[in-house]
Amino acid sequence: MPSTVMAHEIDPRVAIQNKVGDLTSVDVFGNDVLLAIYERPDKTASGIYLTVGAREDDKWQGKCHLVLKIGPTAFRDDDGKRFRDIEVGDWVVIRPSDGWLLTLNALRKSVMSKDDTMLCRIANDLSIRMRVSHPDQIW
């Protein structure tokens, strides 16, 4: 499916950040990066509804991710100098097979639902292939 502008009720960056909540108790080690998988809304900006199957593909084949946490040595060479200026909140692109899939639980309630979880990937800093300004640019 080609990249399509989607109908977002709120900015997808804000939606993901609100869903994951406070990540101060989450530590990412080494040169790994915690990425939230961008899942498209069900409707395009032109009013076309995506099938359930097309939206399910985002979970397994989605290539665009939001950077949530960065390990202390990520994007640094052996001398400690930064070699890439990726920051928390950036939209980045990785090959789906380059990341380790996990579900991040927000832990806001004693009883959790699917709305309290976020599909994420842990990826090596070198797996990040590019940065984009908006996730709808990539599919």
PDB file of C-alpha atoms in Angstrom:
ATOM      1  CA  MET A   1       0.000   0.000   0.000  1.00  0.00           C
ATOM      2  CA  PRO A   2       1.473   3.398  -0.897  1.00  0.00           C
ATOM      3  CA  SER A   3       1.980   6.093   1.689  1.00  0.00           C
ATOM      4  CA  THR A   4      -1.270   7.975   2.252  1.00  0.00           C
ATOM      5  CA  VAL A   5      -2.155  11.026   4.321  1.00  0.00           C
ATOM      6  CA  MET A   6      -4.312   9.827   7.197  1.00  0.00           C
ATOM      7  CA  ALA A   7      -7.104  11.542   9.125  1.00  0.00           C
ATOM      8  CA  HIS A   8      -5.688  12.167  12.601  1.00  0.00           C
ATOM      9  CA  GLU A   9      -7.917  13.399  15.423  1.00  0.00           C
ATOM     10  CA  ILE A  10      -4.787  14.575  17.246  1.00  0.00           C
ATOM     11  CA  ASP A  11      -1.124  14.732  16.274  1.00  0.00           C
ATOM     12  CA  PRO A  12       0.156  11.118  16.240  1.00  0.00           C
ATOM     13  CA  ARG A  13       3.262  12.123  18.224  1.00  0.00           C
ATOM     14  CA  VAL A  14       1.066  13.532  21.008  1.00  0.00           C
ATOM     15  CA  ALA A  15      -1.257  10.501  20.874  1.00  0.00           C
ATOM     16  CA  ILE A  16       1.647   8.080  21.354  1.00  0.00           C
ATOM     17  CA  GLN A  17       3.270  10.163  24.094  1.00  0.00           C
ATOM     18  CA  ASN A  18      -0.046  10.357  25.947  1.00  0.00           C
ATOM     19  CA  LYS A  19      -0.570   6.615  25.603  1.00  0.00           C
ATOM     20  CA  VAL A  20       2.855   5.571  26.920  1.00  0.00           C
ATOM     21  CA  GLY A  21       2.800   8.061  29.763  1.00  0.00           C
ATOM     22  CA  ASP A  22       5.766   8.560  32.083  1.00  0.00           C
ATOM     23  CA  LEU A  23       8.828   6.579  31.026  1.00  0.00           C
ATOM     24  CA  THR A  24      11.181   7.712  33.788  1.00  0.00           C
ATOM     25  CA  SER A  25      11.168   4.188  35.267  1.00  0.00           C
ATOM     26  CA  VAL A  26      12.225   2.668  31.919  1.00  0.00           C
ATOM     27  CA  ASP A  27      15.959   2.452  31.249  1.00  0.00           C
ATOM     28  CA  VAL A  28      17.342   1.659  27.815  1.00  0.00           C
ATOM     29  CA  PHE A  29      20.898   0.354  27.877  1.00  0.00           C
ATOM     30  CA  GLY A  30      23.897   0.637  25.602  1.00  0.00           C
ATOM     31  CA  ASN A  31      23.306   1.754  22.060  1.00  0.00           C
ATOM     32  CA  ASP A  32      19.688   0.596  21.910  1.00  0.00           C
ATOM     33  CA  VAL A  33      16.698   2.822  21.202  1.00  0.00           C
ATOM     34  CA  LEU A  34      13.091   2.295  22.357  1.00  0.00           C
ATOM     35  CA  LEU A  35      10.703   2.998  19.471  1.00  0.00           C
ATOM     36  CA  ALA A  36       6.893   3.165  19.454  1.00  0.00           C
ATOM     37  CA  ILE A  37       5.368   1.625  16.344  1.00  0.00           C
ATOM     38  CA  TYR A  38       3.214   4.047  14.368  1.00  0.00           C
ATOM     39  CA  GLU A  39      -0.199   2.504  13.732  1.00  0.00           C
ATOM     40  CA  ARG A  40      -2.275   4.365  11.200  1.00  0.00           C
ATOM     41  CA  PRO A  41      -5.832   5.486  12.030  1.00  0.00           C
ATOM     42  CA  ASP A  42      -8.641   3.691  10.262  1.00  0.00           C
ATOM     43  CA  LYS A  43      -9.451   6.485   7.813  1.00  0.00           C
ATOM     44  CA  THR A  44      -7.456   8.448   5.252  1.00  0.00           C
ATOM     45  CA  ALA A  45      -7.721  12.225   4.958  1.00  0.00           C
ATOM     46  CA  SER A  46      -9.759  11.705   1.759  1.00  0.00           C
ATOM     47  CA  GLY A  47     -12.312   9.542   3.636  1.00  0.00           C
ATOM     48  CA  ILE A  48     -11.266   6.028   2.587  1.00  0.00           C
ATOM     49  CA  TYR A  49     -11.426   3.450   5.381  1.00  0.00           C
ATOM     50  CA  LEU A  50      -8.578   0.954   5.707  1.00  0.00           C
ATOM     51  CA  THR A  51      -9.368  -2.716   6.165  1.00  0.00           C
ATOM     52  CA  VAL A  52      -8.627  -4.397   9.469  1.00  0.00           C
ATOM     53  CA  GLY A  53      -5.960  -6.439   7.688  1.00  0.00           C
ATOM     54  CA  ALA A  54      -4.227  -3.335   6.361  1.00  0.00           C
ATOM     55  CA  ARG A  55      -4.137  -1.838   9.846  1.00  0.00           C
ATOM     56  CA  GLU A  56      -2.913  -5.107  11.381  1.00  0.00           C
ATOM     57  CA  ASP A  57       0.047  -4.979   8.981  1.00  0.00           C
ATOM     58  CA  ASP A  58       1.278  -1.851  10.780  1.00  0.00           C
ATOM     59  CA  LYS A  59       1.950  -3.918  13.914  1.00  0.00           C
ATOM     60  CA  TRP A  60       4.217  -6.363  12.124  1.00  0.00           C
ATOM     61  CA  GLN A  61       5.415  -4.488   9.027  1.00  0.00           C
ATOM     62  CA  GLY A  62       5.263  -0.834  10.082  1.00  0.00           C
ATOM     63  CA  LYS A  63       8.475   0.960   9.266  1.00  0.00           C
ATOM     64  CA  CYS A  64       7.923   4.358  10.903  1.00  0.00           C
ATOM     65  CA  HIS A  65       8.449   4.717  14.653  1.00  0.00           C
ATOM     66  CA  LEU A  66       8.542   7.407  17.303  1.00  0.00           C
ATOM     67  CA  VAL A  67      11.717   7.561  19.411  1.00  0.00           C
ATOM     68  CA  LEU A  68      10.723   7.157  23.081  1.00  0.00           C
ATOM     69  CA  LYS A  69      14.035   6.554  24.878  1.00  0.00           C
ATOM     70  CA  ILE A  70      17.669   6.461  23.831  1.00  0.00           C
ATOM     71  CA  GLY A  71      20.418   4.392  25.461  1.00  0.00           C
ATOM     72  CA  PRO A  72      23.431   6.255  26.910  1.00  0.00           C
ATOM     73  CA  THR A  73      25.854   5.194  24.155  1.00  0.00           C
ATOM     74  CA  ALA A  74      23.413   5.341  21.236  1.00  0.00           C
ATOM     75  CA  PHE A  75      24.561   7.460  18.305  1.00  0.00           C
ATOM     76  CA  ARG A  76      28.027   7.870  19.827  1.00  0.00           C
ATOM     77  CA  ASP A  77      31.312   6.650  18.388  1.00  0.00           C
ATOM     78  CA  ASP A  78      34.155   5.074  20.393  1.00  0.00           C
ATOM     79  CA  ASP A  79      35.359   8.544  21.422  1.00  0.00           C
ATOM     80  CA  GLY A  80      31.919   9.483  22.777  1.00  0.00           C
ATOM     81  CA  LYS A  81      31.163  11.935  19.963  1.00  0.00           C
ATOM     82  CA  ARG A  82      27.649  11.924  18.543  1.00  0.00           C
ATOM     83  CA  PHE A  83      27.477  10.729  14.954  1.00  0.00           C
ATOM     84  CA  ARG A  84      23.725  11.183  14.436  1.00  0.00           C
ATOM     85  CA  ASP A  85      21.401  13.813  15.906  1.00  0.00           C
ATOM     86  CA  ILE A  86      18.370  11.613  16.608  1.00  0.00           C
ATOM     87  CA  GLU A  87      16.383  12.787  19.649  1.00  0.00           C
ATOM     88  CA  VAL A  88      13.395  11.594  21.691  1.00  0.00           C
ATOM     89  CA  GLY A  89      10.264  12.617  19.778  1.00  0.00           C
ATOM     90  CA  ASP A  90      11.758  12.125  16.303  1.00  0.00           C
ATOM     91  CA  TRP A  91       9.995  10.003  13.679  1.00  0.00           C
ATOM     92  CA  VAL A  92      12.462   7.440  12.348  1.00  0.00           C
ATOM     93  CA  VAL A  93      12.404   4.590   9.856  1.00  0.00           C
ATOM     94  CA  ILE A  94      13.763   1.091  10.436  1.00  0.00           C
ATOM     95  CA  ARG A  95      13.385  -2.234   8.693  1.00  0.00           C
ATOM     96  CA  PRO A  96      10.798  -4.116  10.822  1.00  0.00           C
ATOM     97  CA  SER A  97      13.041  -7.169  11.145  1.00  0.00           C
ATOM     98  CA  ASP A  98      15.812  -5.018  12.663  1.00  0.00           C
ATOM     99  CA  GLY A  99      13.903  -4.413  15.886  1.00  0.00           C
ATOM    100  CA  TRP A 100      12.829  -6.636  18.748  1.00  0.00           C
ATOM    101  CA  LEU A 101       9.030  -6.421  19.113  1.00  0.00           C
ATOM    102  CA  LEU A 102       7.629  -5.824  22.595  1.00  0.00           C
ATOM    103  CA  THR A 103       4.528  -4.475  24.273  1.00  0.00           C
ATOM    104  CA  LEU A 104       5.036  -1.571  26.655  1.00  0.00           C
ATOM    105  CA  ASN A 105       2.511  -1.447  29.495  1.00  0.00           C
ATOM    106  CA  ALA A 106       1.615   2.020  30.746  1.00  0.00           C
ATOM    107  CA  LEU A 107       0.944   0.721  34.300  1.00  0.00           C
ATOM    108  CA  ARG A 108      -1.496   3.496  35.061  1.00  0.00           C
ATOM    109  CA  LYS A 109      -4.232   1.245  36.447  1.00  0.00           C
ATOM    110  CA  SER A 110      -4.536  -1.978  38.401  1.00  0.00           C
ATOM    111  CA  VAL A 111      -6.636  -3.461  35.566  1.00  0.00           C
ATOM    112  CA  MET A 112      -5.157  -2.881  32.132  1.00  0.00           C
ATOM    113  CA  SER A 113      -6.799  -2.961  28.743  1.00  0.00           C
ATOM    114  CA  LYS A 114      -5.415  -2.905  25.212  1.00  0.00           C
ATOM    115  CA  ASP A 115      -5.680   0.901  25.375  1.00  0.00           C
ATOM    116  CA  ASP A 116      -3.019   0.887  28.102  1.00  0.00           C
ATOM    117  CA  THR A 117      -0.375  -0.831  25.988  1.00  0.00           C
ATOM    118  CA  MET A 118       1.874   0.361  23.174  1.00  0.00           C
ATOM    119  CA  LEU A 119       3.552  -1.835  20.599  1.00  0.00           C
ATOM    120  CA  CYS A 120       7.230  -0.964  20.483  1.00  0.00           C
ATOM    121  CA  ARG A 121      10.535  -2.158  19.172  1.00  0.00           C
ATOM    122  CA  ILE A 122      13.981  -2.082  20.704  1.00  0.00           C
ATOM    123  CA  ALA A 123      16.501  -1.418  17.948  1.00  0.00           C
ATOM    124  CA  ASN A 124      20.211  -0.859  17.679  1.00  0.00           C
ATOM    125  CA  ASP A 125      21.108   2.749  16.848  1.00  0.00           C
ATOM    126  CA  LEU A 126      22.654   1.677  13.525  1.00  0.00           C
ATOM    127  CA  SER A 127      19.321   0.099  12.484  1.00  0.00           C
ATOM    128  CA  ILE A 128      17.764   3.534  12.142  1.00  0.00           C
ATOM    129  CA  ARG A 129      17.860   4.290   8.421  1.00  0.00           C
ATOM    130  CA  MET A 130      16.329   7.775   8.210  1.00  0.00           C
ATOM    131  CA  ARG A 131      14.321  10.488   9.973  1.00  0.00           C
ATOM    132  CA  VAL A 132      11.071  11.920   8.569  1.00  0.00           C
ATOM    133  CA  SER A 133       8.933  14.858   9.613  1.00  0.00           C
ATOM    134  CA  HIS A 134       5.641  12.900   9.715  1.00  0.00           C
ATOM    135  CA  PRO A 135       4.864   9.170   9.845  1.00  0.00           C
ATOM    136  CA  ASP A 136       2.399   9.341   6.944  1.00  0.00           C
ATOM    137  CA  GLN A 137       5.378   9.903   4.643  1.00  0.00           C
ATOM    138  CA  ILE A 138       6.374   6.244   4.964  1.00  0.00           C
ATOM    139  CA  TRP A 139       4.782   2.900   4.267  1.00  0.00           C
TER     140      TRP A 139
END
